[in-house]
Amino acid sequence: MTESINELVDKLPQRNITTMALEALDFVIPGEWDNTIGWNNTITVLTGAQGRDAMAISAKAMEIYANERNGYQTAMWLYESLDNADTALGVAALADKVGGRIPLFGGLIDRLTPKADTVQSLDLALKIAVEVIAYCKINGLAEASIGSFTNALRTEYSGPSLIRAAALVCFDGLVPLGPDFLDVITRNLNTLDTGHLSNNGVFKTVSRVIPGGGVDDKLNFISNSVTGVRGWMSNLITSRGLSPQKVTGNLQKFVDISDDKLDYLAAFLDMSTNYFEHTGTQSVARHLILRAQREL
């Protein structure tokens, strides 16, 4: 463990491209996510505690996090690994310069390369599988249970966890792969060569925590994870009337990109945001703080 959870939460930015992108999804889950940052502030927001009470909760939460057997460190590593696998463009400073819309033109757009559908499908599938595993680690389950996760997704997910799930649908599904993205990724997974999976950078990073004795077993877990979330994702799309056009229209409120360059939008989000790590840090902190409060 290189950094404690309080340090990670204290490092979260108030406003950058990631938070602006997530704010653009407020129409999907209105009022559900606030960008709560700062460790002590998060304790107060979640529990109302201040002073010595907040200090006690803080100490207990950090004690729980430091114990590797509790699974929080593994979950945090997973959230970080998914975003670190992408190559950062280093354009975060643009958010401060423009204050609102980020210009996506010239040399910047030349550095973006839209991913092939097969690669994008696998990236989304891996993120879904990692979300399953991270949920189970945070909640102390001995094994990764897709059933437990899908039930929680329907009944428990809120705040940073829910906005992350919505971002999976919008940023990694609808924008790059279209309205039938669930069928697209299922088809691509069914025809995926295990050699292609073995050579995937994200898979190489997280494969050791994906259940299964070999690549075939791990691919089966990934595919089953996608199957497990299909119902929830389909319902979100239908109930909110989501479409690629609706999502990109909201994103265009902060990214200045013309309609004929929308193919680059998914690549831009991939390479310039870390929404998985940002909201994952908030989810881990939230669970820890509320657990610490209960155990005191």
Short mmCIF file of C-alpha atoms in Angstrom, two decimals:
data_model
loop_
_atom_site.label_atom_id
_atom_site.label_comp_id
_atom_site.label_asym_id
_atom_site.label_seq_id
_atom_site.Cartn_x
_atom_site.Cartn_y
_atom_site.Cartn_z
CA MET A 1 0.00 0.00 0.00
CA THR A 2 1.59 3.27 -1.10
CA GLU A 3 -1.06 5.79 -0.01
CA SER A 4 -3.69 5.67 2.69
CA ILE A 5 -7.33 6.20 1.81
CA ASN A 6 -7.41 9.66 3.40
CA GLU A 7 -4.54 10.76 1.14
CA LEU A 8 -6.30 9.40 -1.93
CA VAL A 9 -9.53 11.21 -1.09
CA ASP A 10 -7.68 14.44 -0.31
CA LYS A 11 -6.07 14.31 -3.77
CA LEU A 12 -9.39 14.13 -5.64
CA PRO A 13 -9.91 17.22 -7.81
CA GLN A 14 -12.84 19.57 -7.37
CA ARG A 15 -13.15 20.26 -11.09
CA ASN A 16 -11.41 18.78 -14.10
CA ILE A 17 -12.38 16.97 -17.30
CA THR A 18 -13.46 13.88 -15.37
CA THR A 19 -15.83 15.75 -13.06
CA MET A 20 -17.21 17.80 -15.94
CA ALA A 21 -17.96 14.62 -17.89
CA LEU A 22 -19.68 13.08 -14.87
CA GLU A 23 -21.71 16.25 -14.31
CA ALA A 24 -22.92 15.91 -17.89
CA LEU A 25 -24.61 12.66 -16.81
CA ASP A 26 -26.82 14.35 -14.23
CA PHE A 27 -29.72 14.00 -16.66
CA VAL A 28 -29.36 10.20 -16.38
CA ILE A 29 -29.52 10.05 -12.57
CA PRO A 30 -30.63 13.55 -11.51
CA GLY A 31 -29.15 14.82 -8.25
CA GLU A 32 -27.63 11.45 -7.40
CA TRP A 33 -23.94 12.36 -7.43
CA ASP A 34 -22.12 15.24 -5.79
CA ASN A 35 -18.37 15.48 -6.19
CA THR A 36 -17.61 15.16 -2.48
CA ILE A 37 -13.86 15.52 -1.94
CA GLY A 38 -11.53 15.88 1.00
CA TRP A 39 -11.31 13.15 3.64
CA ASN A 40 -12.50 15.16 6.64
CA ASN A 41 -15.20 16.81 4.56
CA THR A 42 -16.40 13.41 3.33
CA ILE A 43 -16.69 12.17 6.92
CA THR A 44 -18.78 15.18 7.89
CA VAL A 45 -21.01 14.98 4.80
CA LEU A 46 -21.69 11.27 5.30
CA THR A 47 -22.02 11.12 9.08
CA GLY A 48 -22.50 14.66 10.33
CA ALA A 49 -19.60 14.08 12.73
CA GLN A 50 -17.14 16.82 13.55
CA GLY A 51 -14.26 17.33 15.95
CA ARG A 52 -13.32 14.33 18.09
CA ASP A 53 -16.16 12.22 16.72
CA ALA A 54 -14.90 12.76 13.17
CA MET A 55 -11.34 12.00 14.27
CA ALA A 56 -12.47 8.72 15.80
CA ILE A 57 -14.29 7.70 12.63
CA SER A 58 -11.26 8.69 10.57
CA ALA A 59 -8.87 6.60 12.67
CA LYS A 60 -11.18 3.57 12.59
CA ALA A 61 -11.71 3.83 8.82
CA MET A 62 -7.98 4.02 8.14
CA GLU A 63 -7.40 1.06 10.45
CA ILE A 64 -9.94 -1.01 8.49
CA TYR A 65 -8.43 0.07 5.17
CA ALA A 66 -4.88 -0.79 6.28
CA ASN A 67 -5.85 -4.42 6.92
CA GLU A 68 -5.37 -6.04 3.51
CA ARG A 69 -7.68 -8.92 4.44
CA ASN A 70 -10.64 -6.52 4.33
CA GLY A 71 -10.36 -6.14 0.56
CA TYR A 72 -10.54 -2.36 0.33
CA GLN A 73 -6.97 -2.00 -0.91
CA THR A 74 -7.58 -4.55 -3.66
CA ALA A 75 -10.75 -2.73 -4.73
CA MET A 76 -8.87 0.58 -4.81
CA TRP A 77 -6.07 -1.01 -6.86
CA LEU A 78 -8.64 -2.33 -9.33
CA TYR A 79 -10.28 1.07 -9.79
CA GLU A 80 -6.88 2.68 -10.32
CA SER A 81 -5.66 -0.02 -12.69
CA LEU A 82 -8.58 0.32 -15.10
CA ASP A 83 -7.87 3.99 -15.70
CA ASN A 84 -4.08 3.74 -15.58
CA ALA A 85 -4.22 1.30 -18.48
CA ASP A 86 -5.25 4.19 -20.73
CA THR A 87 -2.68 6.72 -21.90
CA ALA A 88 -3.33 10.14 -20.39
CA LEU A 89 -3.34 13.06 -22.82
CA GLY A 90 -2.28 15.53 -20.20
CA VAL A 91 -5.05 18.00 -21.08
CA ALA A 92 -6.56 18.42 -17.62
CA ALA A 93 -5.24 21.97 -17.43
CA LEU A 94 -7.53 22.92 -20.31
CA ALA A 95 -10.50 22.76 -17.95
CA ASP A 96 -9.06 25.64 -15.93
CA LYS A 97 -8.18 27.67 -19.00
CA VAL A 98 -11.55 27.55 -20.72
CA GLY A 99 -13.74 27.41 -17.63
CA GLY A 100 -16.52 25.70 -19.53
CA ARG A 101 -16.16 23.95 -22.87
CA ILE A 102 -12.93 22.18 -23.72
CA PRO A 103 -11.79 22.79 -27.31
CA LEU A 104 -11.14 19.52 -29.08
CA PHE A 105 -9.36 20.46 -32.28
CA GLY A 106 -6.04 20.70 -34.09
CA GLY A 107 -3.16 18.75 -32.62
CA LEU A 108 -5.26 17.34 -29.78
CA ILE A 109 -7.71 15.55 -32.02
CA ASP A 110 -4.81 14.30 -34.13
CA ARG A 111 -3.58 12.39 -31.08
CA LEU A 112 -6.86 10.52 -30.68
CA THR A 113 -7.49 7.15 -32.29
CA PRO A 114 -10.97 5.60 -31.99
CA LYS A 115 -10.76 1.97 -30.85
CA ALA A 116 -12.03 -0.89 -32.97
CA ASP A 117 -15.37 -2.29 -31.81
CA THR A 118 -13.73 -5.51 -30.62
CA VAL A 119 -11.24 -3.61 -28.44
CA GLN A 120 -13.91 -1.25 -27.10
CA SER A 121 -16.19 -4.20 -26.36
CA LEU A 122 -13.49 -5.99 -24.41
CA ASP A 123 -12.60 -2.84 -22.47
CA LEU A 124 -16.22 -2.39 -21.40
CA ALA A 125 -16.59 -6.07 -20.53
CA LEU A 126 -13.44 -5.94 -18.39
CA LYS A 127 -14.70 -2.84 -16.58
CA ILE A 128 -17.97 -4.62 -15.79
CA ALA A 129 -16.10 -7.68 -14.50
CA VAL A 130 -13.81 -5.50 -12.38
CA GLU A 131 -16.84 -3.68 -10.96
CA VAL A 132 -18.25 -7.05 -9.90
CA ILE A 133 -14.99 -8.06 -8.22
CA ALA A 134 -14.44 -4.68 -6.54
CA TYR A 135 -17.98 -4.69 -5.12
CA CYS A 136 -17.40 -8.13 -3.64
CA LYS A 137 -14.03 -7.10 -2.18
CA ILE A 138 -15.48 -3.98 -0.57
CA ASN A 139 -18.34 -5.98 0.93
CA GLY A 140 -16.14 -8.74 2.30
CA LEU A 141 -17.45 -11.57 0.14
CA ALA A 142 -15.08 -14.54 0.05
CA GLU A 143 -15.67 -15.09 -3.66
CA ALA A 144 -16.72 -12.90 -6.56
CA SER A 145 -20.48 -13.35 -6.83
CA ILE A 146 -22.14 -12.00 -9.95
CA GLY A 147 -25.56 -12.63 -8.42
CA SER A 148 -24.78 -10.62 -5.28
CA PHE A 149 -23.44 -7.78 -7.40
CA THR A 150 -26.40 -7.61 -9.79
CA ASN A 151 -28.80 -7.58 -6.85
CA ALA A 152 -26.85 -4.71 -5.29
CA LEU A 153 -26.81 -2.85 -8.59
CA ARG A 154 -30.62 -2.94 -8.63
CA THR A 155 -31.21 -2.20 -4.96
CA GLU A 156 -28.17 -0.59 -3.30
CA TYR A 157 -26.12 1.38 -5.80
CA SER A 158 -26.22 5.12 -5.23
CA GLY A 159 -23.98 8.18 -5.30
CA PRO A 160 -20.52 7.54 -6.77
CA SER A 161 -21.24 3.87 -7.44
CA LEU A 162 -24.37 4.68 -9.42
CA ILE A 163 -22.76 7.47 -11.47
CA ARG A 164 -19.93 5.06 -12.31
CA ALA A 165 -22.42 2.47 -13.54
CA ALA A 166 -24.20 5.14 -15.60
CA ALA A 167 -20.86 6.22 -17.08
CA LEU A 168 -20.18 2.63 -18.10
CA VAL A 169 -23.43 2.64 -20.06
CA CYS A 170 -22.92 6.07 -21.60
CA PHE A 171 -19.17 6.61 -22.03
CA ASP A 172 -18.10 3.03 -22.72
CA GLY A 173 -21.29 1.69 -24.28
CA LEU A 174 -23.58 4.11 -26.09
CA VAL A 175 -21.03 6.68 -27.31
CA PRO A 176 -18.46 4.32 -28.89
CA LEU A 177 -20.62 1.30 -29.76
CA GLY A 178 -24.11 2.62 -30.43
CA PRO A 179 -27.60 1.87 -29.11
CA ASP A 180 -27.22 -1.91 -29.46
CA PHE A 181 -23.90 -2.01 -27.61
CA LEU A 182 -25.02 -4.85 -25.34
CA ASP A 183 -25.58 -7.08 -28.35
CA VAL A 184 -22.31 -5.89 -29.87
CA ILE A 185 -20.18 -6.77 -26.84
CA THR A 186 -21.96 -10.10 -26.34
CA ARG A 187 -21.31 -11.02 -29.97
CA ASN A 188 -17.68 -9.93 -29.76
CA LEU A 189 -17.10 -11.85 -26.54
CA ASN A 190 -18.65 -15.00 -28.03
CA THR A 191 -16.22 -14.87 -30.95
CA LEU A 192 -13.21 -13.56 -29.04
CA ASP A 193 -9.96 -15.45 -29.44
CA THR A 194 -8.39 -16.21 -26.06
CA GLY A 195 -5.04 -15.10 -27.45
CA HIS A 196 -6.51 -11.65 -28.06
CA LEU A 197 -7.71 -11.56 -24.45
CA SER A 198 -4.32 -12.69 -23.12
CA ASN A 199 -2.59 -9.86 -24.98
CA ASN A 200 -5.00 -7.16 -23.81
CA GLY A 201 -3.20 -4.66 -21.57
CA VAL A 202 -6.06 -4.26 -19.11
CA PHE A 203 -6.52 -8.02 -18.81
CA LYS A 204 -2.81 -8.51 -18.19
CA THR A 205 -3.00 -6.02 -15.34
CA VAL A 206 -6.03 -7.45 -13.51
CA SER A 207 -6.14 -11.09 -14.63
CA ARG A 208 -4.79 -12.40 -11.33
CA VAL A 209 -7.95 -11.34 -9.49
CA ILE A 210 -10.43 -12.53 -12.13
CA PRO A 211 -11.88 -15.89 -11.06
CA GLY A 212 -10.88 -18.91 -13.12
CA GLY A 213 -7.97 -21.28 -13.49
CA GLY A 214 -7.13 -20.35 -17.06
CA VAL A 215 -7.89 -17.80 -19.75
CA ASP A 216 -11.01 -19.69 -20.89
CA ASP A 217 -12.43 -19.70 -17.36
CA LYS A 218 -11.64 -16.03 -16.90
CA LEU A 219 -13.31 -15.16 -20.21
CA ASN A 220 -16.35 -17.09 -19.03
CA PHE A 221 -16.50 -14.99 -15.85
CA ILE A 222 -16.19 -11.80 -17.90
CA SER A 223 -18.98 -12.90 -20.24
CA ASN A 224 -21.22 -13.91 -17.34
CA SER A 225 -20.62 -10.53 -15.71
CA VAL A 226 -21.86 -8.80 -18.87
CA THR A 227 -24.90 -11.08 -18.97
CA GLY A 228 -25.59 -10.23 -15.33
CA VAL A 229 -25.84 -6.47 -15.96
CA ARG A 230 -27.78 -6.61 -19.24
CA GLY A 231 -31.16 -6.28 -17.57
CA TRP A 232 -30.18 -3.30 -15.43
CA MET A 233 -28.42 -1.52 -18.28
CA SER A 234 -31.29 -2.11 -20.69
CA ASN A 235 -33.76 -0.79 -18.15
CA LEU A 236 -31.65 2.33 -17.56
CA ILE A 237 -31.51 3.02 -21.30
CA THR A 238 -35.25 2.53 -21.73
CA SER A 239 -36.41 4.35 -18.58
CA ARG A 240 -34.20 7.38 -19.29
CA GLY A 241 -34.68 7.37 -23.04
CA LEU A 242 -30.92 7.19 -23.54
CA SER A 243 -29.33 7.24 -26.96
CA PRO A 244 -25.86 8.03 -28.32
CA GLN A 245 -27.22 11.35 -29.59
CA LYS A 246 -28.67 12.32 -26.21
CA VAL A 247 -25.45 11.49 -24.39
CA THR A 248 -23.19 13.25 -26.89
CA GLY A 249 -25.51 16.26 -26.88
CA ASN A 250 -24.99 16.65 -23.14
CA LEU A 251 -21.26 16.04 -23.46
CA GLN A 252 -21.04 18.73 -26.13
CA LYS A 253 -22.00 21.22 -23.44
CA PHE A 254 -18.46 20.93 -22.10
CA VAL A 255 -16.50 19.52 -25.07
CA ASP A 256 -16.36 21.76 -28.12
CA ILE A 257 -16.46 19.14 -30.86
CA SER A 258 -18.30 19.23 -34.17
CA ASP A 259 -20.80 16.57 -35.17
CA ASP A 260 -18.49 15.21 -37.89
CA LYS A 261 -15.82 14.49 -35.24
CA LEU A 262 -17.99 12.65 -32.73
CA ASP A 263 -16.18 9.40 -33.49
CA TYR A 264 -13.29 10.88 -31.53
CA LEU A 265 -15.36 11.67 -28.45
CA ALA A 266 -15.12 8.18 -26.95
CA ALA A 267 -11.36 8.17 -27.47
CA PHE A 268 -11.12 11.59 -25.83
CA LEU A 269 -13.08 10.36 -22.78
CA ASP A 270 -10.96 7.21 -22.61
CA MET A 271 -7.68 9.05 -22.61
CA SER A 272 -8.43 12.22 -20.68
CA THR A 273 -10.72 11.07 -17.87
CA ASN A 274 -10.31 8.70 -14.94
CA TYR A 275 -13.93 8.40 -13.85
CA PHE A 276 -13.46 4.81 -12.71
CA GLU A 277 -10.68 5.76 -10.28
CA HIS A 278 -12.32 9.02 -9.19
CA THR A 279 -15.70 7.54 -8.31
CA GLY A 280 -14.09 4.29 -7.13
CA THR A 281 -12.09 6.25 -4.55
CA GLN A 282 -15.31 7.91 -3.42
CA SER A 283 -17.11 4.55 -3.21
CA VAL A 284 -14.35 2.95 -1.14
CA ALA A 285 -14.21 5.96 1.18
CA ARG A 286 -17.97 6.03 1.59
CA HIS A 287 -18.19 2.34 2.51
CA LEU A 288 -15.23 2.61 4.90
CA ILE A 289 -16.49 5.69 6.72
CA LEU A 290 -20.00 4.34 7.21
CA ARG A 291 -18.60 1.00 8.38
CA ALA A 292 -16.27 2.76 10.79
CA GLN A 293 -19.17 4.76 12.21
CA ARG A 294 -21.16 1.56 12.78
CA GLU A 295 -18.28 -0.23 14.48
CA LEU A 296 -17.43 2.53 16.94
#
